[in-house]
């Protein structure tokens, strides 16, 4: 059983995960439109991962007898200055998500809501990986600067990322 506060906060965050999915889908489309097919594929994988995150919150709320309230969502940006700009935006957004997850965890601790604390642990760990990946890519992009060959190499590397669906459709 969730408190009203906890349920409202989890529901708000579920919509933020959906916004994340839209943000990365928009970045995927933009990358594709400027010929960066590897980055387009990387952001599509990121979109798929965000939908998994969204579904984890959806499943958890339903399993606690709550119903989900969707949207409205802000439109994500549709134009970006460069690949570096996209990844800096990604890192900034993920740092915001980390803060949200930390706040949810603090609320669960304050309310002695052990089930929600356990549920959120997966996201605490996930956010470390999300930020680490973005920082690594940003570091490489800064290293190559405007060098076209370097950018194509990074784009090709980004294209190697694959989406791994959760085991047997489990999302919670
Ligand atoms: Fe769901 O972690 Fe990114 O936003």
Short mmCIF file of N, CA and C and ligand atoms in Angstrom, two decimals:
data_model
loop_
_atom_site.label_atom_id
_atom_site.label_comp_id
_atom_site.label_asym_id
_atom_site.label_seq_id
_atom_site.Cartn_x
_atom_site.Cartn_y
_atom_site.Cartn_z
N UNK A 1 0.83 -1.20 0.00
CA UNK A 1 0.00 0.00 0.00
C UNK A 1 0.88 1.26 0.00
N UNK A 2 0.48 2.20 -0.84
CA UNK A 2 1.25 3.44 -0.94
C UNK A 2 0.49 4.60 -0.29
N UNK A 3 1.22 5.54 0.29
CA UNK A 3 0.55 6.76 0.78
C UNK A 3 0.14 7.59 -0.44
N UNK A 4 -0.75 8.51 -0.22
CA UNK A 4 -1.20 9.39 -1.30
C UNK A 4 -0.01 10.17 -1.86
N UNK A 5 0.82 10.67 -0.94
CA UNK A 5 2.02 11.41 -1.32
C UNK A 5 2.94 10.60 -2.23
N UNK A 6 3.19 9.36 -1.78
CA UNK A 6 4.11 8.49 -2.52
C UNK A 6 3.54 8.15 -3.89
N UNK A 7 2.25 7.83 -3.90
CA UNK A 7 1.61 7.47 -5.16
C UNK A 7 1.65 8.64 -6.15
N UNK A 8 1.39 9.85 -5.66
CA UNK A 8 1.41 11.03 -6.53
C UNK A 8 2.83 11.27 -7.06
N UNK A 9 3.81 11.12 -6.18
CA UNK A 9 5.20 11.36 -6.59
C UNK A 9 5.65 10.31 -7.62
N UNK A 10 5.29 9.06 -7.41
CA UNK A 10 5.68 8.00 -8.35
C UNK A 10 4.99 8.21 -9.69
N UNK A 11 3.74 8.63 -9.64
CA UNK A 11 2.99 8.86 -10.87
C UNK A 11 3.59 10.04 -11.67
N UNK A 12 3.98 11.07 -10.93
CA UNK A 12 4.62 12.22 -11.59
C UNK A 12 5.90 11.75 -12.28
N UNK A 13 6.65 10.93 -11.57
CA UNK A 13 7.92 10.48 -12.16
C UNK A 13 7.70 9.55 -13.35
N UNK A 14 6.67 8.75 -13.31
CA UNK A 14 6.34 7.89 -14.45
C UNK A 14 6.20 8.74 -15.71
N UNK A 15 5.56 9.88 -15.59
CA UNK A 15 5.41 10.78 -16.75
C UNK A 15 6.75 11.39 -17.17
N UNK A 16 7.64 11.59 -16.19
CA UNK A 16 8.97 12.13 -16.53
C UNK A 16 9.76 11.09 -17.33
N UNK A 17 9.60 9.81 -16.99
CA UNK A 17 10.27 8.76 -17.76
C UNK A 17 9.73 8.73 -19.19
N UNK A 18 8.44 8.98 -19.34
CA UNK A 18 7.84 9.02 -20.67
C UNK A 18 8.40 10.21 -21.45
N UNK A 19 8.58 11.33 -20.76
CA UNK A 19 9.20 12.50 -21.42
C UNK A 19 10.61 12.14 -21.88
N UNK A 20 11.34 11.42 -21.02
CA UNK A 20 12.71 11.01 -21.39
C UNK A 20 12.67 10.21 -22.69
N UNK A 21 11.71 9.29 -22.78
CA UNK A 21 11.59 8.46 -23.99
C UNK A 21 11.36 9.37 -25.21
N UNK A 22 10.48 10.36 -25.07
CA UNK A 22 10.20 11.27 -26.20
C UNK A 22 11.43 12.10 -26.56
N UNK A 23 12.16 12.52 -25.53
CA UNK A 23 13.36 13.32 -25.78
C UNK A 23 14.35 12.54 -26.64
N UNK A 24 14.58 11.28 -26.28
CA UNK A 24 15.58 10.50 -27.01
C UNK A 24 15.08 10.06 -28.38
N UNK A 25 13.78 9.90 -28.51
CA UNK A 25 13.22 9.58 -29.83
C UNK A 25 13.42 10.78 -30.75
N UNK A 26 13.22 11.98 -30.21
CA UNK A 26 13.44 13.20 -30.98
C UNK A 26 14.91 13.32 -31.38
N UNK A 27 15.82 13.01 -30.46
CA UNK A 27 17.25 13.08 -30.78
C UNK A 27 17.61 12.03 -31.84
N UNK A 28 16.98 10.86 -31.74
CA UNK A 28 17.25 9.80 -32.72
C UNK A 28 16.86 10.28 -34.12
N UNK A 29 15.70 10.89 -34.21
CA UNK A 29 15.22 11.36 -35.51
C UNK A 29 16.13 12.46 -36.05
N UNK A 30 16.57 13.38 -35.16
CA UNK A 30 17.43 14.47 -35.61
C UNK A 30 18.77 13.91 -36.10
N UNK A 31 19.34 12.99 -35.32
CA UNK A 31 20.63 12.40 -35.71
C UNK A 31 20.50 11.72 -37.07
N UNK A 32 19.39 11.03 -37.27
CA UNK A 32 19.16 10.35 -38.55
C UNK A 32 19.08 11.39 -39.68
N UNK A 33 18.43 12.52 -39.41
CA UNK A 33 18.22 13.54 -40.45
C UNK A 33 19.52 14.21 -40.88
N UNK A 34 20.56 14.15 -40.02
CA UNK A 34 21.84 14.76 -40.42
C UNK A 34 22.86 13.67 -40.79
N UNK A 35 22.37 12.46 -41.00
CA UNK A 35 23.22 11.39 -41.52
C UNK A 35 24.03 10.64 -40.48
N UNK A 36 23.76 10.89 -39.19
CA UNK A 36 24.50 10.17 -38.15
C UNK A 36 23.71 8.94 -37.73
N UNK A 37 23.78 7.91 -38.55
CA UNK A 37 22.94 6.73 -38.34
C UNK A 37 23.32 5.96 -37.07
N UNK A 38 24.58 5.99 -36.71
CA UNK A 38 25.01 5.32 -35.48
C UNK A 38 24.39 5.97 -34.26
N UNK A 39 24.47 7.31 -34.20
CA UNK A 39 23.88 8.05 -33.08
C UNK A 39 22.36 7.87 -33.08
N UNK A 40 21.77 7.85 -34.28
CA UNK A 40 20.32 7.65 -34.38
C UNK A 40 19.94 6.32 -33.73
N UNK A 41 20.74 5.30 -33.99
CA UNK A 41 20.47 3.98 -33.43
C UNK A 41 20.70 3.99 -31.91
N UNK A 42 21.76 4.68 -31.46
CA UNK A 42 22.06 4.78 -30.02
C UNK A 42 20.88 5.42 -29.28
N UNK A 43 20.37 6.52 -29.85
CA UNK A 43 19.26 7.20 -29.18
C UNK A 43 17.96 6.39 -29.26
N UNK A 44 17.83 5.57 -30.31
CA UNK A 44 16.65 4.70 -30.38
C UNK A 44 16.71 3.65 -29.26
N UNK A 45 17.91 3.12 -29.00
CA UNK A 45 18.07 2.17 -27.90
C UNK A 45 17.74 2.87 -26.58
N UNK A 46 18.21 4.12 -26.47
CA UNK A 46 17.94 4.89 -25.24
C UNK A 46 16.43 5.08 -25.06
N UNK A 47 15.75 5.36 -26.15
CA UNK A 47 14.28 5.49 -26.13
C UNK A 47 13.65 4.19 -25.61
N UNK A 48 14.12 3.06 -26.14
CA UNK A 48 13.56 1.76 -25.72
C UNK A 48 13.81 1.52 -24.23
N UNK A 49 15.00 1.90 -23.77
CA UNK A 49 15.29 1.73 -22.34
C UNK A 49 14.38 2.60 -21.48
N UNK A 50 14.12 3.82 -21.95
CA UNK A 50 13.24 4.71 -21.17
C UNK A 50 11.82 4.15 -21.09
N UNK A 51 11.40 3.48 -22.17
CA UNK A 51 10.07 2.88 -22.14
C UNK A 51 10.02 1.73 -21.12
N UNK A 52 11.15 1.04 -20.98
CA UNK A 52 11.23 -0.01 -19.94
C UNK A 52 11.12 0.65 -18.56
N UNK A 53 11.83 1.77 -18.38
CA UNK A 53 11.77 2.48 -17.09
C UNK A 53 10.33 2.91 -16.80
N UNK A 54 9.71 3.48 -17.83
CA UNK A 54 8.31 3.91 -17.69
C UNK A 54 7.42 2.73 -17.27
N UNK A 55 7.61 1.59 -17.93
CA UNK A 55 6.78 0.43 -17.64
C UNK A 55 7.04 -0.14 -16.25
N UNK A 56 8.27 0.02 -15.75
CA UNK A 56 8.56 -0.43 -14.39
C UNK A 56 7.71 0.36 -13.39
N UNK A 57 7.63 1.68 -13.58
CA UNK A 57 6.80 2.49 -12.69
C UNK A 57 5.31 2.14 -12.87
N UNK A 58 4.92 1.94 -14.12
CA UNK A 58 3.52 1.59 -14.44
C UNK A 58 3.13 0.29 -13.71
N UNK A 59 3.99 -0.72 -13.85
CA UNK A 59 3.71 -2.03 -13.25
C UNK A 59 3.72 -1.93 -11.73
N UNK A 60 4.68 -1.16 -11.19
CA UNK A 60 4.76 -1.05 -9.73
C UNK A 60 3.52 -0.37 -9.16
N UNK A 61 3.10 0.72 -9.79
CA UNK A 61 1.91 1.43 -9.30
C UNK A 61 0.69 0.52 -9.37
N UNK A 62 0.53 -0.18 -10.48
CA UNK A 62 -0.62 -1.09 -10.60
C UNK A 62 -0.55 -2.22 -9.57
N UNK A 63 0.67 -2.73 -9.35
CA UNK A 63 0.79 -3.84 -8.39
C UNK A 63 0.46 -3.39 -6.97
N UNK A 64 0.51 -2.07 -6.72
CA UNK A 64 0.19 -1.52 -5.40
C UNK A 64 -1.26 -1.05 -5.34
N UNK A 65 -2.04 -1.45 -6.35
CA UNK A 65 -3.47 -1.12 -6.34
C UNK A 65 -3.79 0.30 -6.78
N UNK A 66 -2.78 0.97 -7.38
CA UNK A 66 -3.00 2.34 -7.85
C UNK A 66 -3.32 2.32 -9.35
N UNK A 67 -3.88 3.40 -9.84
CA UNK A 67 -3.98 3.50 -11.30
C UNK A 67 -3.12 4.66 -11.77
N UNK A 68 -2.69 4.52 -13.02
CA UNK A 68 -1.73 5.47 -13.57
C UNK A 68 -2.47 6.62 -14.25
N UNK A 69 -1.93 7.83 -14.05
CA UNK A 69 -2.52 8.98 -14.72
C UNK A 69 -1.48 9.55 -15.69
N UNK A 70 -1.81 9.54 -16.97
CA UNK A 70 -0.83 9.89 -18.01
C UNK A 70 -0.90 11.35 -18.42
N UNK A 71 0.30 11.97 -18.62
CA UNK A 71 0.47 13.29 -19.20
C UNK A 71 -0.27 14.39 -18.47
N UNK A 72 -0.35 15.61 -19.06
CA UNK A 72 0.25 15.96 -20.36
C UNK A 72 1.77 16.11 -20.27
N UNK A 73 2.43 15.94 -21.42
CA UNK A 73 3.88 16.04 -21.45
C UNK A 73 4.30 17.25 -22.29
N UNK A 74 5.42 17.89 -21.88
CA UNK A 74 6.00 18.95 -22.72
C UNK A 74 6.55 18.30 -23.98
N UNK A 75 6.58 19.07 -25.07
CA UNK A 75 7.23 18.58 -26.29
C UNK A 75 8.74 18.67 -26.09
N UNK A 76 9.48 17.64 -26.51
CA UNK A 76 10.94 17.72 -26.38
C UNK A 76 11.50 18.63 -27.47
N UNK A 77 12.75 19.13 -27.28
CA UNK A 77 13.36 19.90 -28.37
C UNK A 77 13.51 19.04 -29.62
N UNK A 78 13.44 19.67 -30.78
CA UNK A 78 13.52 18.91 -32.04
C UNK A 78 14.75 19.23 -32.86
N UNK A 79 15.51 20.26 -32.45
CA UNK A 79 16.70 20.67 -33.20
C UNK A 79 17.88 20.77 -32.23
N UNK A 80 19.05 20.42 -32.71
CA UNK A 80 20.24 20.42 -31.85
C UNK A 80 21.41 21.01 -32.63
N UNK A 81 22.37 21.61 -31.88
CA UNK A 81 23.47 22.29 -32.56
C UNK A 81 24.51 21.31 -33.11
N UNK A 82 24.68 20.22 -32.42
CA UNK A 82 25.72 19.25 -32.80
C UNK A 82 25.49 17.96 -32.00
N UNK A 83 26.30 16.96 -32.33
CA UNK A 83 26.21 15.70 -31.57
C UNK A 83 26.63 15.96 -30.12
N UNK A 84 27.64 16.80 -29.95
CA UNK A 84 28.07 17.14 -28.59
C UNK A 84 26.93 17.82 -27.82
N UNK A 85 26.24 18.71 -28.48
CA UNK A 85 25.09 19.39 -27.87
C UNK A 85 24.04 18.36 -27.43
N UNK A 86 23.82 17.34 -28.26
CA UNK A 86 22.82 16.32 -27.92
C UNK A 86 23.25 15.53 -26.68
N UNK A 87 24.53 15.19 -26.62
CA UNK A 87 24.98 14.39 -25.47
C UNK A 87 25.11 15.23 -24.20
N UNK A 88 25.44 16.52 -24.37
CA UNK A 88 25.46 17.37 -23.18
C UNK A 88 24.03 17.54 -22.65
N UNK A 89 23.07 17.64 -23.57
CA UNK A 89 21.66 17.73 -23.17
C UNK A 89 21.21 16.43 -22.49
N UNK A 90 21.71 15.32 -23.02
CA UNK A 90 21.37 14.01 -22.45
C UNK A 90 21.90 13.90 -21.02
N UNK A 91 23.17 14.29 -20.82
CA UNK A 91 23.75 14.21 -19.48
C UNK A 91 22.99 15.14 -18.51
N UNK A 92 22.68 16.34 -18.97
CA UNK A 92 21.96 17.29 -18.11
C UNK A 92 20.61 16.69 -17.71
N UNK A 93 19.93 16.08 -18.68
CA UNK A 93 18.63 15.48 -18.37
C UNK A 93 18.78 14.31 -17.40
N UNK A 94 19.80 13.49 -17.63
CA UNK A 94 19.98 12.33 -16.74
C UNK A 94 20.35 12.75 -15.32
N UNK A 95 21.09 13.87 -15.20
CA UNK A 95 21.41 14.37 -13.85
C UNK A 95 20.12 14.84 -13.15
N UNK A 96 19.22 15.41 -13.93
CA UNK A 96 17.91 15.79 -13.39
C UNK A 96 17.14 14.54 -12.93
N UNK A 97 17.17 13.49 -13.76
CA UNK A 97 16.48 12.24 -13.40
C UNK A 97 17.09 11.65 -12.13
N UNK A 98 18.40 11.71 -12.02
CA UNK A 98 19.06 11.20 -10.80
C UNK A 98 18.54 11.94 -9.57
N UNK A 99 18.43 13.25 -9.70
CA UNK A 99 17.90 14.04 -8.56
C UNK A 99 16.47 13.61 -8.23
N UNK A 100 15.66 13.37 -9.27
CA UNK A 100 14.27 12.93 -9.05
C UNK A 100 14.24 11.59 -8.31
N UNK A 101 15.09 10.65 -8.75
CA UNK A 101 15.12 9.32 -8.13
C UNK A 101 15.57 9.45 -6.67
N UNK A 102 16.56 10.32 -6.44
CA UNK A 102 17.01 10.53 -5.05
C UNK A 102 15.90 11.10 -4.19
N UNK A 103 15.15 12.03 -4.73
CA UNK A 103 14.05 12.63 -3.96
C UNK A 103 12.95 11.60 -3.66
N UNK A 104 12.67 10.75 -4.66
CA UNK A 104 11.67 9.69 -4.43
C UNK A 104 12.16 8.74 -3.33
N UNK A 105 13.45 8.42 -3.39
CA UNK A 105 14.02 7.51 -2.39
C UNK A 105 13.95 8.14 -1.00
N UNK A 106 14.27 9.44 -0.93
CA UNK A 106 14.20 10.12 0.37
C UNK A 106 12.78 10.10 0.92
N UNK A 107 11.80 10.28 0.05
CA UNK A 107 10.40 10.25 0.48
C UNK A 107 10.04 8.85 1.01
N UNK A 108 10.49 7.82 0.27
CA UNK A 108 10.21 6.44 0.69
C UNK A 108 10.85 6.14 2.05
N UNK A 109 12.07 6.67 2.27
CA UNK A 109 12.75 6.47 3.55
C UNK A 109 11.97 7.19 4.66
N UNK A 110 11.60 8.44 4.40
CA UNK A 110 10.86 9.23 5.39
C UNK A 110 9.56 8.54 5.79
N UNK A 111 8.91 7.94 4.79
CA UNK A 111 7.61 7.31 5.05
C UNK A 111 7.76 5.86 5.55
N UNK A 112 9.00 5.41 5.68
CA UNK A 112 9.27 4.00 6.06
C UNK A 112 8.55 3.04 5.10
N UNK A 113 8.56 3.43 3.82
CA UNK A 113 7.93 2.62 2.77
C UNK A 113 9.01 1.70 2.19
N UNK A 114 9.18 0.53 2.81
CA UNK A 114 10.28 -0.36 2.44
C UNK A 114 10.13 -0.92 1.03
N UNK A 115 8.89 -1.23 0.63
CA UNK A 115 8.67 -1.80 -0.71
C UNK A 115 9.13 -0.81 -1.78
N UNK A 116 8.77 0.45 -1.60
CA UNK A 116 9.15 1.45 -2.61
C UNK A 116 10.66 1.70 -2.58
N UNK A 117 11.25 1.64 -1.39
CA UNK A 117 12.71 1.78 -1.33
C UNK A 117 13.39 0.68 -2.14
N UNK A 118 12.90 -0.55 -1.99
CA UNK A 118 13.49 -1.67 -2.74
C UNK A 118 13.27 -1.47 -4.24
N UNK A 119 12.05 -1.08 -4.60
CA UNK A 119 11.73 -0.84 -6.02
C UNK A 119 12.68 0.21 -6.62
N UNK A 120 12.96 1.26 -5.86
CA UNK A 120 13.76 2.36 -6.39
C UNK A 120 15.25 2.05 -6.47
N UNK A 121 15.69 1.02 -5.74
CA UNK A 121 17.13 0.70 -5.73
C UNK A 121 17.66 0.45 -7.14
N UNK A 122 16.87 -0.24 -7.96
CA UNK A 122 17.28 -0.54 -9.34
C UNK A 122 17.59 0.77 -10.09
N UNK A 123 16.75 1.77 -9.86
CA UNK A 123 16.92 3.05 -10.56
C UNK A 123 18.13 3.82 -10.03
N UNK A 124 18.41 3.70 -8.74
CA UNK A 124 19.58 4.37 -8.16
C UNK A 124 20.83 3.88 -8.89
N UNK A 125 20.93 2.57 -9.06
CA UNK A 125 22.09 1.97 -9.74
C UNK A 125 22.10 2.34 -11.22
N UNK A 126 20.93 2.25 -11.84
CA UNK A 126 20.81 2.55 -13.27
C UNK A 126 21.30 3.96 -13.59
N UNK A 127 21.00 4.91 -12.71
CA UNK A 127 21.38 6.30 -12.99
C UNK A 127 22.90 6.49 -12.99
N UNK A 128 23.61 5.70 -12.19
CA UNK A 128 25.07 5.79 -12.20
C UNK A 128 25.58 5.44 -13.60
N UNK A 129 25.02 4.34 -14.14
CA UNK A 129 25.43 3.88 -15.47
C UNK A 129 25.04 4.89 -16.56
N UNK A 130 23.83 5.42 -16.45
CA UNK A 130 23.36 6.39 -17.45
C UNK A 130 24.33 7.58 -17.53
N UNK A 131 24.65 8.15 -16.38
CA UNK A 131 25.52 9.34 -16.37
C UNK A 131 26.95 8.97 -16.83
N UNK A 132 27.43 7.82 -16.41
CA UNK A 132 28.79 7.39 -16.78
C UNK A 132 28.91 7.25 -18.29
N UNK A 133 27.92 6.60 -18.92
CA UNK A 133 27.95 6.42 -20.38
C UNK A 133 27.99 7.76 -21.09
N UNK A 134 27.15 8.70 -20.63
CA UNK A 134 27.08 10.01 -21.29
C UNK A 134 28.41 10.75 -21.14
N UNK A 135 29.01 10.68 -19.96
CA UNK A 135 30.27 11.40 -19.74
C UNK A 135 31.38 10.85 -20.64
N UNK A 136 31.36 9.52 -20.81
CA UNK A 136 32.38 8.89 -21.66
C UNK A 136 32.24 9.37 -23.10
N UNK A 137 31.01 9.41 -23.59
CA UNK A 137 30.78 9.84 -24.98
C UNK A 137 31.14 11.32 -25.15
N UNK A 138 30.76 12.13 -24.17
CA UNK A 138 31.07 13.57 -24.23
C UNK A 138 32.59 13.77 -24.27
N UNK A 139 33.31 12.99 -23.47
CA UNK A 139 34.77 13.07 -23.45
C UNK A 139 35.35 12.79 -24.83
N UNK A 140 34.85 11.76 -25.49
CA UNK A 140 35.35 11.41 -26.83
C UNK A 140 35.01 12.50 -27.83
N UNK A 141 33.78 13.02 -27.75
CA UNK A 141 33.35 14.05 -28.69
C UNK A 141 34.19 15.32 -28.53
N UNK A 142 34.56 15.64 -27.31
CA UNK A 142 35.39 16.84 -27.07
C UNK A 142 36.80 16.62 -27.63
N UNK A 143 37.24 15.38 -27.52
CA UNK A 143 38.57 15.03 -28.01
C UNK A 143 38.67 15.21 -29.53
N UNK A 144 37.65 14.79 -30.25
CA UNK A 144 37.74 14.88 -31.72
C UNK A 144 37.32 16.27 -32.24
N UNK A 145 36.58 17.03 -31.44
CA UNK A 145 36.17 18.37 -31.87
C UNK A 145 35.43 18.34 -33.19
N UNK A 146 35.92 19.14 -34.16
CA UNK A 146 35.24 19.24 -35.47
C UNK A 146 35.81 18.27 -36.50
N UNK A 147 36.69 17.40 -36.06
CA UNK A 147 37.31 16.48 -37.01
C UNK A 147 36.28 15.48 -37.56
N UNK A 148 35.97 15.61 -38.85
CA UNK A 148 34.93 14.78 -39.47
C UNK A 148 35.20 13.30 -39.36
N UNK A 149 36.46 12.92 -39.58
CA UNK A 149 36.80 11.51 -39.53
C UNK A 149 36.56 10.97 -38.12
N UNK A 150 36.98 11.75 -37.12
CA UNK A 150 36.78 11.35 -35.72
C UNK A 150 35.30 11.20 -35.39
N UNK A 151 34.51 12.13 -35.89
CA UNK A 151 33.06 12.07 -35.63
C UNK A 151 32.44 10.83 -36.25
N UNK A 152 32.90 10.50 -37.47
CA UNK A 152 32.36 9.30 -38.13
C UNK A 152 32.75 8.03 -37.38
N UNK A 153 33.98 8.03 -36.82
CA UNK A 153 34.42 6.88 -36.02
C UNK A 153 33.52 6.73 -34.79
N UNK A 154 33.26 7.85 -34.12
CA UNK A 154 32.41 7.80 -32.92
C UNK A 154 30.99 7.37 -33.30
N UNK A 155 30.51 7.90 -34.43
CA UNK A 155 29.16 7.53 -34.87
C UNK A 155 29.07 6.03 -35.11
N UNK A 156 30.11 5.48 -35.70
CA UNK A 156 30.10 4.05 -35.98
C UNK A 156 30.11 3.25 -34.66
N UNK A 157 30.90 3.74 -33.70
CA UNK A 157 30.95 3.10 -32.36
C UNK A 157 29.57 3.15 -31.68
N UNK A 158 28.92 4.30 -31.79
CA UNK A 158 27.60 4.46 -31.16
C UNK A 158 26.58 3.49 -31.75
N UNK A 159 26.75 3.20 -33.05
CA UNK A 159 25.81 2.30 -33.74
C UNK A 159 25.88 0.86 -33.25
N UNK A 160 26.93 0.54 -32.49
CA UNK A 160 27.09 -0.85 -32.02
C UNK A 160 26.22 -1.15 -30.80
N UNK A 161 25.65 -0.09 -30.21
CA UNK A 161 24.84 -0.33 -28.99
C UNK A 161 23.56 -1.09 -29.35
N UNK A 162 23.24 -2.09 -28.55
CA UNK A 162 22.00 -2.85 -28.81
C UNK A 162 21.08 -2.80 -27.59
N UNK A 163 19.81 -2.87 -27.86
CA UNK A 163 18.81 -2.89 -26.80
C UNK A 163 18.68 -4.31 -26.26
N UNK A 164 18.76 -4.45 -24.95
CA UNK A 164 18.54 -5.77 -24.33
C UNK A 164 17.22 -5.71 -23.59
N UNK A 165 16.20 -6.41 -24.11
CA UNK A 165 14.90 -6.36 -23.43
C UNK A 165 14.98 -7.01 -22.06
N UNK A 166 14.14 -6.57 -21.12
CA UNK A 166 14.14 -7.20 -19.79
C UNK A 166 13.77 -8.67 -19.91
N UNK A 167 14.31 -9.51 -19.03
CA UNK A 167 14.09 -10.96 -19.09
C UNK A 167 12.60 -11.29 -19.03
N UNK A 168 12.16 -12.16 -19.91
CA UNK A 168 10.80 -12.70 -19.98
C UNK A 168 9.71 -11.62 -19.76
N UNK A 169 9.97 -10.46 -20.33
CA UNK A 169 8.97 -9.39 -20.27
C UNK A 169 8.83 -8.78 -18.88
N UNK A 170 9.70 -9.16 -17.93
CA UNK A 170 9.59 -8.61 -16.57
C UNK A 170 9.98 -7.15 -16.59
N UNK A 171 9.16 -6.29 -16.06
CA UNK A 171 9.48 -4.87 -16.04
C UNK A 171 9.46 -4.32 -14.62
N UNK A 172 9.33 -5.16 -13.65
CA UNK A 172 9.33 -4.66 -12.28
C UNK A 172 10.29 -5.45 -11.43
FE1 LIG B 1 15.04 6.58 -17.17
O1 LIG B 1 16.79 7.06 -17.03
FE2 LIG B 1 17.12 8.17 -18.42
O2 LIG B 1 15.85 9.37 -18.18
#
